[in-house]
PDB file of C-alpha atoms in Angstrom:
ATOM      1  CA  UNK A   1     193.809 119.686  75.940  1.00 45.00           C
ATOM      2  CA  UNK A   2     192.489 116.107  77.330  1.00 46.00           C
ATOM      3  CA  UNK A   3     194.697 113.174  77.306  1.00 46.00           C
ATOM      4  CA  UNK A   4     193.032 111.579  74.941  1.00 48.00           C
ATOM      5  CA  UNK A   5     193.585 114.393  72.591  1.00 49.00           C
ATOM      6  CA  UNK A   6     197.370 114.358  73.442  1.00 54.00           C
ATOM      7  CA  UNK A   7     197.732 110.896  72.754  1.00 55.00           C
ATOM      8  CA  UNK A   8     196.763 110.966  69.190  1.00 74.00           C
ATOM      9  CA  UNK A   9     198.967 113.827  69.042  1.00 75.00           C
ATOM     10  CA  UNK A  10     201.488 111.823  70.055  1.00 77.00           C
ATOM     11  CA  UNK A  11     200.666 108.892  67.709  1.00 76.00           C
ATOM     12  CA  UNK A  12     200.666 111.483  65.116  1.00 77.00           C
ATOM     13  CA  UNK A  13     203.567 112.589  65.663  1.00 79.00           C
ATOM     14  CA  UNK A  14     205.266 109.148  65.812  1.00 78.00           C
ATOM     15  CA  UNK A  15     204.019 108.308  62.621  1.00 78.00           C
ATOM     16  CA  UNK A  16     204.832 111.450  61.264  1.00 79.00           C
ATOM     17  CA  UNK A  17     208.088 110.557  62.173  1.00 81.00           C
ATOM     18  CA  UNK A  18     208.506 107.117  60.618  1.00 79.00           C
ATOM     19  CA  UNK A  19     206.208 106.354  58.138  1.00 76.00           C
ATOM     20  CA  UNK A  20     208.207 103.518  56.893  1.00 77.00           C
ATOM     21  CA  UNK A  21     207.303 101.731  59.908  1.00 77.00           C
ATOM     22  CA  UNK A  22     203.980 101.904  59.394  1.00 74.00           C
ATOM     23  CA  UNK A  23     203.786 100.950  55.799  1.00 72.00           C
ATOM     24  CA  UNK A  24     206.210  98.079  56.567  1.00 74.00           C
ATOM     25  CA  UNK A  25     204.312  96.499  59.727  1.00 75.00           C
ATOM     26  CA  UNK A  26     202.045  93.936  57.844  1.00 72.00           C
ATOM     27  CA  UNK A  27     199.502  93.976  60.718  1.00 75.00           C
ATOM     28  CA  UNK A  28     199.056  97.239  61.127  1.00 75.00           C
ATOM     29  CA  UNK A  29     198.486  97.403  57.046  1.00 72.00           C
ATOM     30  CA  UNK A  30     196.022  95.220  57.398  1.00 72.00           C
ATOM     31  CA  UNK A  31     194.088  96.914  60.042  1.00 75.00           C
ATOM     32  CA  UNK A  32     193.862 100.523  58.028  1.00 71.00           C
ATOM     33  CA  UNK A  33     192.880  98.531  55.157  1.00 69.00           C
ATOM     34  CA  UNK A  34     190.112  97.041  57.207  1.00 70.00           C
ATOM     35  CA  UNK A  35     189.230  99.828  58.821  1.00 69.00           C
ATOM     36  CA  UNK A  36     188.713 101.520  55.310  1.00 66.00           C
ATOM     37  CA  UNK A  37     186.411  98.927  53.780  1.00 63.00           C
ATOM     38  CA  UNK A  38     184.303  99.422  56.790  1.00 64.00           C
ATOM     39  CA  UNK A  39     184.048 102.656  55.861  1.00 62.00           C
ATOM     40  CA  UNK A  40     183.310 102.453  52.825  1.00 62.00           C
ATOM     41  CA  UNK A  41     180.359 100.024  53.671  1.00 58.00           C
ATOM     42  CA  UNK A  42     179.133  96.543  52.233  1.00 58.00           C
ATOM     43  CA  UNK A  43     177.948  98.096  48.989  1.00 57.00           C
ATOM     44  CA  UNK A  44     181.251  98.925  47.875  1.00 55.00           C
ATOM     45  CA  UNK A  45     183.701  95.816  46.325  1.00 57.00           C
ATOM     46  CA  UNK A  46     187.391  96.990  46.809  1.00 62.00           C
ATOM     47  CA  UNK A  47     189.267  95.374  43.672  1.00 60.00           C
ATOM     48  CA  UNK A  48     192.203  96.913  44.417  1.00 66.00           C
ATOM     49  CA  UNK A  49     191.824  95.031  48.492  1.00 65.00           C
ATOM     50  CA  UNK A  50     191.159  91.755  46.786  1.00 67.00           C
ATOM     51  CA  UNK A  51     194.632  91.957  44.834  1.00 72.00           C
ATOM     52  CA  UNK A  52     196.076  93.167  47.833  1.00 70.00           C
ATOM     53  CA  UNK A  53     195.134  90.162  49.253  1.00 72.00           C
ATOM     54  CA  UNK A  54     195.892  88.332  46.774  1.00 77.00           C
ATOM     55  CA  UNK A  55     199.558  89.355  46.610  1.00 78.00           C
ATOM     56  CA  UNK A  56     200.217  89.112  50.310  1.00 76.00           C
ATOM     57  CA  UNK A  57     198.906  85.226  50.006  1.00 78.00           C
ATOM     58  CA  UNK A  58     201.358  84.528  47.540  1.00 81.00           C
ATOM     59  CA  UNK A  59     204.299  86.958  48.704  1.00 79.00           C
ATOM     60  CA  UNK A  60     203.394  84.493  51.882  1.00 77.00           C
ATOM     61  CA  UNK A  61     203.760  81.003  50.008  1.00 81.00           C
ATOM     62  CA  UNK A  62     207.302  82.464  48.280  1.00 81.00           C
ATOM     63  CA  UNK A  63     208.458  83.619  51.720  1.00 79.00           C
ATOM     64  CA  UNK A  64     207.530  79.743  52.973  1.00 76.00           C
ATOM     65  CA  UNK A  65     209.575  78.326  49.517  1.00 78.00           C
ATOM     66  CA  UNK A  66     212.559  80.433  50.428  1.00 73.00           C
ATOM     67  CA  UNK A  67     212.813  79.384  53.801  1.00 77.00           C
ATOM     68  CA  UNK A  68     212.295  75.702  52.660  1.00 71.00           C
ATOM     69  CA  UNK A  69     214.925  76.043  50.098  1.00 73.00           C
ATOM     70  CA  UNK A  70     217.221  77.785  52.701  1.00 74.00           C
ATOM     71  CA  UNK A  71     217.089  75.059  55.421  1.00 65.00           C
ATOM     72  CA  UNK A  72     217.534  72.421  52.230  1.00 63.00           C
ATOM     73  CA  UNK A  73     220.631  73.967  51.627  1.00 67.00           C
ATOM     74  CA  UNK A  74     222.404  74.346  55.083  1.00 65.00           C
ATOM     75  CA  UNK A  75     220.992  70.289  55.686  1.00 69.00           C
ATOM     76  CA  UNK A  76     222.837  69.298  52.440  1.00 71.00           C
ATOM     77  CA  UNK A  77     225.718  71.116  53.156  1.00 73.00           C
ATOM     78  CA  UNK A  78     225.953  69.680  56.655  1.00 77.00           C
ATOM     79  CA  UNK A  79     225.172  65.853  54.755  1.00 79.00           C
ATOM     80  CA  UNK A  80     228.585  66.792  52.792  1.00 86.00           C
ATOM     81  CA  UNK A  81     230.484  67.766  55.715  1.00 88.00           C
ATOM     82  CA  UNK A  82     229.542  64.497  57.607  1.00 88.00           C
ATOM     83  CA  UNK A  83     230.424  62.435  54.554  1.00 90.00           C
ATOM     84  CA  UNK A  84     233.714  64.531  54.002  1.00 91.00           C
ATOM     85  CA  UNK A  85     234.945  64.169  57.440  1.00 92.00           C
ATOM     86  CA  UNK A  86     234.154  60.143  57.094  1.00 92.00           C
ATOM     87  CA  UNK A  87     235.773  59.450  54.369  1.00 92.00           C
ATOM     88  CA  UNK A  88     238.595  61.689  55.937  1.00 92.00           C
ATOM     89  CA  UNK A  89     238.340  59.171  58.764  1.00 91.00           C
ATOM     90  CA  UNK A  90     238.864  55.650  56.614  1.00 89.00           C
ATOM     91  CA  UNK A  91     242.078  57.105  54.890  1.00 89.00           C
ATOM     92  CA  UNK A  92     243.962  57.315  58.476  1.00 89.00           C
ATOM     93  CA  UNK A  93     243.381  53.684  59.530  1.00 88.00           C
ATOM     94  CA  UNK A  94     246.762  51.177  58.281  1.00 87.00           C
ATOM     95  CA  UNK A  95     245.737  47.688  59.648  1.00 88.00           C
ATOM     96  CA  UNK A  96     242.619  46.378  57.817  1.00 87.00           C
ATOM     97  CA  UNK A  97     241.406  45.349  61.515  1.00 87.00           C
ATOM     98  CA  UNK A  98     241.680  48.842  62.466  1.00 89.00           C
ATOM     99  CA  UNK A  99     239.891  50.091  58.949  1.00 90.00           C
ATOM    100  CA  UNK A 100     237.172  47.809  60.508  1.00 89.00           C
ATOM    101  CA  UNK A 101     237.194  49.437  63.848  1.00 89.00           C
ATOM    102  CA  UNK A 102     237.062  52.792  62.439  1.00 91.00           C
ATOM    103  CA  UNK A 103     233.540  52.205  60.470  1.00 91.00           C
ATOM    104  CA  UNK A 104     231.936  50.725  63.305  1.00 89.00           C
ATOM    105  CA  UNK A 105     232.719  53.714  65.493  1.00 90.00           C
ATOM    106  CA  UNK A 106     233.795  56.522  64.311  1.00 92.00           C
ATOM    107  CA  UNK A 107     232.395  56.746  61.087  1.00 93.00           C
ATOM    108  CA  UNK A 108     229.168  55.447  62.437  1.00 92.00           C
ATOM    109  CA  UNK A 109     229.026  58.617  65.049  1.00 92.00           C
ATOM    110  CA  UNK A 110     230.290  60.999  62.283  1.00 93.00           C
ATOM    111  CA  UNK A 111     227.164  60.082  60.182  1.00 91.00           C
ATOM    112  CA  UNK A 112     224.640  59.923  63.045  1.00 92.00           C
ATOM    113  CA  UNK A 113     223.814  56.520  62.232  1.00 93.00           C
ATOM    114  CA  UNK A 114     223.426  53.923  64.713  1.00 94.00           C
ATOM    115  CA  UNK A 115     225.102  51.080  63.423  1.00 93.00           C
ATOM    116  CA  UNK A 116     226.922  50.209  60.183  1.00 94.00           C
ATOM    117  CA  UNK A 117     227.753  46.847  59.153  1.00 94.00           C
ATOM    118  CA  UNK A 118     230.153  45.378  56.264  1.00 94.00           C
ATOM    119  CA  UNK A 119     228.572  42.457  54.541  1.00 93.00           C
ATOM    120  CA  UNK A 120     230.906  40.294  52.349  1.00 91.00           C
ATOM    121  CA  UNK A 121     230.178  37.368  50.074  1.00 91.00           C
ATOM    122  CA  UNK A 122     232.196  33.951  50.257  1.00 86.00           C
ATOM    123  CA  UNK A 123     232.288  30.910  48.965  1.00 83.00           C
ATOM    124  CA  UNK A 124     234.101  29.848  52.820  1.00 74.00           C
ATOM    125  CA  UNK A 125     231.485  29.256  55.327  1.00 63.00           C
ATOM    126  CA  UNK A 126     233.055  29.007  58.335  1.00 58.00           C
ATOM    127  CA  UNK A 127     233.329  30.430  61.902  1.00 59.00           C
ATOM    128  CA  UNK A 128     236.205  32.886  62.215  1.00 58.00           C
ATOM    129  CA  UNK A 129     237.012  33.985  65.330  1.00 55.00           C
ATOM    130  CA  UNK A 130     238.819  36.868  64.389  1.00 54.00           C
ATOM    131  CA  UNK A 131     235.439  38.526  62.686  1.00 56.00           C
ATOM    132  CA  UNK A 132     234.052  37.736  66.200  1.00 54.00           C
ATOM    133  CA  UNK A 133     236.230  40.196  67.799  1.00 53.00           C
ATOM    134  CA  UNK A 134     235.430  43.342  65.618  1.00 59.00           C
ATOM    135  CA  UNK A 135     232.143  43.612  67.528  1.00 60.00           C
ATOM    136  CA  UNK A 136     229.946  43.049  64.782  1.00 79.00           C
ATOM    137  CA  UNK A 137     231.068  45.660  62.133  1.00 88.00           C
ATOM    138  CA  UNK A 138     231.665  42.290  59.511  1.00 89.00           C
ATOM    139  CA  UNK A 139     229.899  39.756  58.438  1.00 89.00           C
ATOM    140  CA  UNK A 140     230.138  37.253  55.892  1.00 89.00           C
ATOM    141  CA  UNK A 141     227.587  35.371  53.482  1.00 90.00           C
ATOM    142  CA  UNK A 142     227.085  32.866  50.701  1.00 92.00           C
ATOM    143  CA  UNK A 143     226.642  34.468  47.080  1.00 92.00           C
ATOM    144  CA  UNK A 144     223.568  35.890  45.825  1.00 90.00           C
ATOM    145  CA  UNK A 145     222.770  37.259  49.093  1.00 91.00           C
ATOM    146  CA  UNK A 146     223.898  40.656  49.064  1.00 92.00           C
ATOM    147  CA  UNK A 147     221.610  41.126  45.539  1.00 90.00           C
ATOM    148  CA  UNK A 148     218.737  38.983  47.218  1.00 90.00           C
ATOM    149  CA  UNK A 149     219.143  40.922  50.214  1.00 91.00           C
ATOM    150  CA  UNK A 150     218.742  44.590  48.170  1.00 90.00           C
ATOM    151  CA  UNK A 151     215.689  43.984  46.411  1.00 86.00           C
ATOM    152  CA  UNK A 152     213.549  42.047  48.283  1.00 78.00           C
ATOM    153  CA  UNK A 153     210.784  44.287  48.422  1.00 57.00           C
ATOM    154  CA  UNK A 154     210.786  44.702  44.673  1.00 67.00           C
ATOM    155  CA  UNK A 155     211.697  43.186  41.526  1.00 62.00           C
ATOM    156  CA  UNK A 156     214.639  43.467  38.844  1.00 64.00           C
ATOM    157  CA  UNK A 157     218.468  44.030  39.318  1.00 70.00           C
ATOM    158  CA  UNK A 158     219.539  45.900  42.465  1.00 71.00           C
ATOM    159  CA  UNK A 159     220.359  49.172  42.884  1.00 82.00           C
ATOM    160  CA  UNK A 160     223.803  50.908  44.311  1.00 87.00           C
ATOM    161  CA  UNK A 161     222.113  52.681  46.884  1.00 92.00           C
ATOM    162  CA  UNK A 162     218.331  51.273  49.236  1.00 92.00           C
ATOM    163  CA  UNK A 163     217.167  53.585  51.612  1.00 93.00           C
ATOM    164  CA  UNK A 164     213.543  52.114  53.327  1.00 93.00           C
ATOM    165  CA  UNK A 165     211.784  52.069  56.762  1.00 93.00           C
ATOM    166  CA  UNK A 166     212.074  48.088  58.358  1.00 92.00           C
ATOM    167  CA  UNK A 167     209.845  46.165  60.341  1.00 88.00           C
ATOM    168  CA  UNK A 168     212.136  43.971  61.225  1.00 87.00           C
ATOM    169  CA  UNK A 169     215.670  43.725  61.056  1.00 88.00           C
ATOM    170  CA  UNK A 170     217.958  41.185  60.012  1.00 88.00           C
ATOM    171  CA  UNK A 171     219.555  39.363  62.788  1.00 89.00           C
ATOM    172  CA  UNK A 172     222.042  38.532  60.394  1.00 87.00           C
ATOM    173  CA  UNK A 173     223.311  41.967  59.630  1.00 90.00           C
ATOM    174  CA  UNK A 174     222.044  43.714  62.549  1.00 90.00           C
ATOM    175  CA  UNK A 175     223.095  41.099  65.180  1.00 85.00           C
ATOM    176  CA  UNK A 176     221.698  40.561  68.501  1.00 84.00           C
ATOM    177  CA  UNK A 177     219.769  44.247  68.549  1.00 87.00           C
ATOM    178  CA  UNK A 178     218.261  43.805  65.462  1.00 89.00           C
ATOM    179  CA  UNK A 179     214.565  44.152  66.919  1.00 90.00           C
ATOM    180  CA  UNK A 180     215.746  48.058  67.719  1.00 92.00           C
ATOM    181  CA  UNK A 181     216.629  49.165  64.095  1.00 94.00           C
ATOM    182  CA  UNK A 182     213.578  50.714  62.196  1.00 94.00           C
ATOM    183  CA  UNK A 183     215.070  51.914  58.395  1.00 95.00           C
ATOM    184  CA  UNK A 184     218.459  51.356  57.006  1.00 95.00           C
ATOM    185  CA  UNK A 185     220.796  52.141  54.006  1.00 95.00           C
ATOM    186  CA  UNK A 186     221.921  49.808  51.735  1.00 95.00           C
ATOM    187  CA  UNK A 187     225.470  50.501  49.704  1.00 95.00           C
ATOM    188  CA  UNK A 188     226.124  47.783  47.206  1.00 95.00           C
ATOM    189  CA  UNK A 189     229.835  47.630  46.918  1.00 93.00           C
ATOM    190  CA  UNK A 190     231.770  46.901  43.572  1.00 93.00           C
ATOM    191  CA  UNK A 191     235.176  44.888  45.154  1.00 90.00           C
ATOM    192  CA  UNK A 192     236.679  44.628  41.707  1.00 87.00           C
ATOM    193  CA  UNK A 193     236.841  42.128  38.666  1.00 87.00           C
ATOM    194  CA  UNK A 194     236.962  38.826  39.896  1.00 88.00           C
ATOM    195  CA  UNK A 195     235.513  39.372  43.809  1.00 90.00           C
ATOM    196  CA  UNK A 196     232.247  38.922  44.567  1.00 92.00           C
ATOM    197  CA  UNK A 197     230.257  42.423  46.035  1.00 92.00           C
ATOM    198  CA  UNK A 198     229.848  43.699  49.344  1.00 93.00           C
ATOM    199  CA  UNK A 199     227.750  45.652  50.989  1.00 95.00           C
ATOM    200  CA  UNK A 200     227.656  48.766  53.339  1.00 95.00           C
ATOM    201  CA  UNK A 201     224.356  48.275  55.751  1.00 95.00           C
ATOM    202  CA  UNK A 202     223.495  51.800  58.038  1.00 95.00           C
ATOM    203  CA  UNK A 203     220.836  51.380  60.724  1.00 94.00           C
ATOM    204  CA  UNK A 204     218.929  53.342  62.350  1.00 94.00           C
ATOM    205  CA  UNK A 205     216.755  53.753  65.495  1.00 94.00           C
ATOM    206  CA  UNK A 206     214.259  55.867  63.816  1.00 93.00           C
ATOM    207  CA  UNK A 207     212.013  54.911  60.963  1.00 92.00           C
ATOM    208  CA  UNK A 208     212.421  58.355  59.503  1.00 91.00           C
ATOM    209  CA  UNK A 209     216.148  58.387  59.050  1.00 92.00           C
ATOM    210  CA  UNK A 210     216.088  56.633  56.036  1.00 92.00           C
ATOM    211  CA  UNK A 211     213.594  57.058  53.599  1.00 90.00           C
ATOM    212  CA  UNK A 212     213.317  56.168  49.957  1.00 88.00           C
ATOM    213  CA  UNK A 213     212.286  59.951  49.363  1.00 85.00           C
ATOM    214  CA  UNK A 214     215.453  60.887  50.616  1.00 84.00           C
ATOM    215  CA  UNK A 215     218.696  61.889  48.296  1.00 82.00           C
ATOM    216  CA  UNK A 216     221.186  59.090  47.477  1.00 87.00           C
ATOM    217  CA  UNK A 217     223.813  60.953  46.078  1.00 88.00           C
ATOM    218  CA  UNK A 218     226.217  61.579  49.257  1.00 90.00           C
ATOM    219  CA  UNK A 219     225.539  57.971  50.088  1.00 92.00           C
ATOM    220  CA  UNK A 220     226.839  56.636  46.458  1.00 92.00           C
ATOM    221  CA  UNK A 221     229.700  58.485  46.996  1.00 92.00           C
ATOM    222  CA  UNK A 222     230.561  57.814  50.003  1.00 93.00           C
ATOM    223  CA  UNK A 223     230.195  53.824  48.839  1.00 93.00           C
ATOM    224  CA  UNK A 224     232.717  54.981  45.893  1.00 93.00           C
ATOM    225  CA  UNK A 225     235.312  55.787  48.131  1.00 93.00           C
ATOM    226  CA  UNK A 226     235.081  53.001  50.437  1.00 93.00           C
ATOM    227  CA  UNK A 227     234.478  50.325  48.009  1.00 91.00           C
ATOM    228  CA  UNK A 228     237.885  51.513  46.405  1.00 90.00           C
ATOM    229  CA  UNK A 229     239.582  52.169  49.897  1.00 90.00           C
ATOM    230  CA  UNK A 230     238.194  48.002  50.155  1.00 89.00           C
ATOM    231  CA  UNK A 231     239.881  47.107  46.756  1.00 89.00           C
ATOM    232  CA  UNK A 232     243.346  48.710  48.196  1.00 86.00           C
ATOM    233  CA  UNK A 233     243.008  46.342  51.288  1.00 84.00           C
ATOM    234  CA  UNK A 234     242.128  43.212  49.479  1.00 83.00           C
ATOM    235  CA  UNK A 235     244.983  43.281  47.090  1.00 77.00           C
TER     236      UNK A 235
END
């Protein structure tokens, strides 16, 4: 017996062996299927091919949707875990100046942001040196602005929650590295009856982080907690 003849024995026998291996190796599939329309010639349409085909194109495009959907769902759960463990973070804080600290460091590395800023409105203009020394986390203006400030690259009222790419940045909110930040996230903030609004600003390096395609859910929630967390301090 010649070698050649014992190795297709042995292939024989392997297949023989496990047939479910054959039958589930898509590439292999493919090649007896090709190997069988050659042999049946070009004068001979294969129907039954065709739907084969036809199937394994869109068997393809469902396995493609499932492993979309999958990583959609481990990303969203890891958003909720990041806004969780924030939120977690501005309950410890018990001196407003400390609150303060907290969102422009820790909370700010939690959410994998790269700076957040609180924006107030006030009828007091004036320096204060004490908003000086929190490093740029607060930061006051006159009324309107926060509203202004939301919509300006649209029209009517302003929405809770502005997530959009920036070409330039705000000096005013973004301080003296403004010129770095490419998109931000804007959280209107709800102070109470009476109080004027503030505003939760998140920058970002990247001009993909924050995209008005993205979800705004997390975000509005996250602004629910905090702007009632603010309400606590300011009474």
């Amino acid at each position: 017996m010649s070698s050649n003849t014992k190795l297709k024995d042995n292939l024989r026998a392997a297949i023989l062996a496990e047939p479910d291996a054959v039958l589930d190796d898509k590439d292999l599939m493919q090649a007896l299927v090709a190997a069988n329309e050659q042999a049946r010639g070009d004068n001979v349409i294969d129907l039954r091919g065709i739907a084969m085909q036809r199937l394994e194109a869109r068997l393809d495009r469902l396995e493609d949707t499932h492993r979309s959907v999958i990583a959609a769902a481990y990303e969203n759960l890891a958003g909720t875990n990041q806004v969780h463990r924030a939120i977690l973070g501005l309950l410890e804080p018990v001196e407003f100046e400390d609150f303060l600290r907290t969102l422009g460091n820790e909370i700010t590395d939690i959410l994998r942001v790269d700076h957040i800023t609180l924006v107030l409105e006030t009828t007091v203009r004036q320096e204060d040196p004490a908003i000086e020394n929190l490093g740029g986390v607060l930061t006051v203006v006159e009324p309107g602005a926060i509203d202004a400030y939301l919509s300006q690259d649209r029209g009517g009222p302003a929405r809770q929650v502005v997530l959009r790419p920036i070409a330039q940045a705000n000096p005013r909110i973004f301080g003296a590295k403004a010129n770095q930040f490419r998109s931000e996230a804007c959280l209107r903030l709800n102070l109470g009856e009476g109080r004027l609004p503030g505003m939760i600003v998140m920058g970002a390096k990247d001009a993909n982080h924050f995209t008005p395609q993205l979800g705004t859910d997390l975000l509005s929630f996250f602004a629910g907690v905090f702007e009632r967390s603010m309400r606590h301090w300011l009474s």
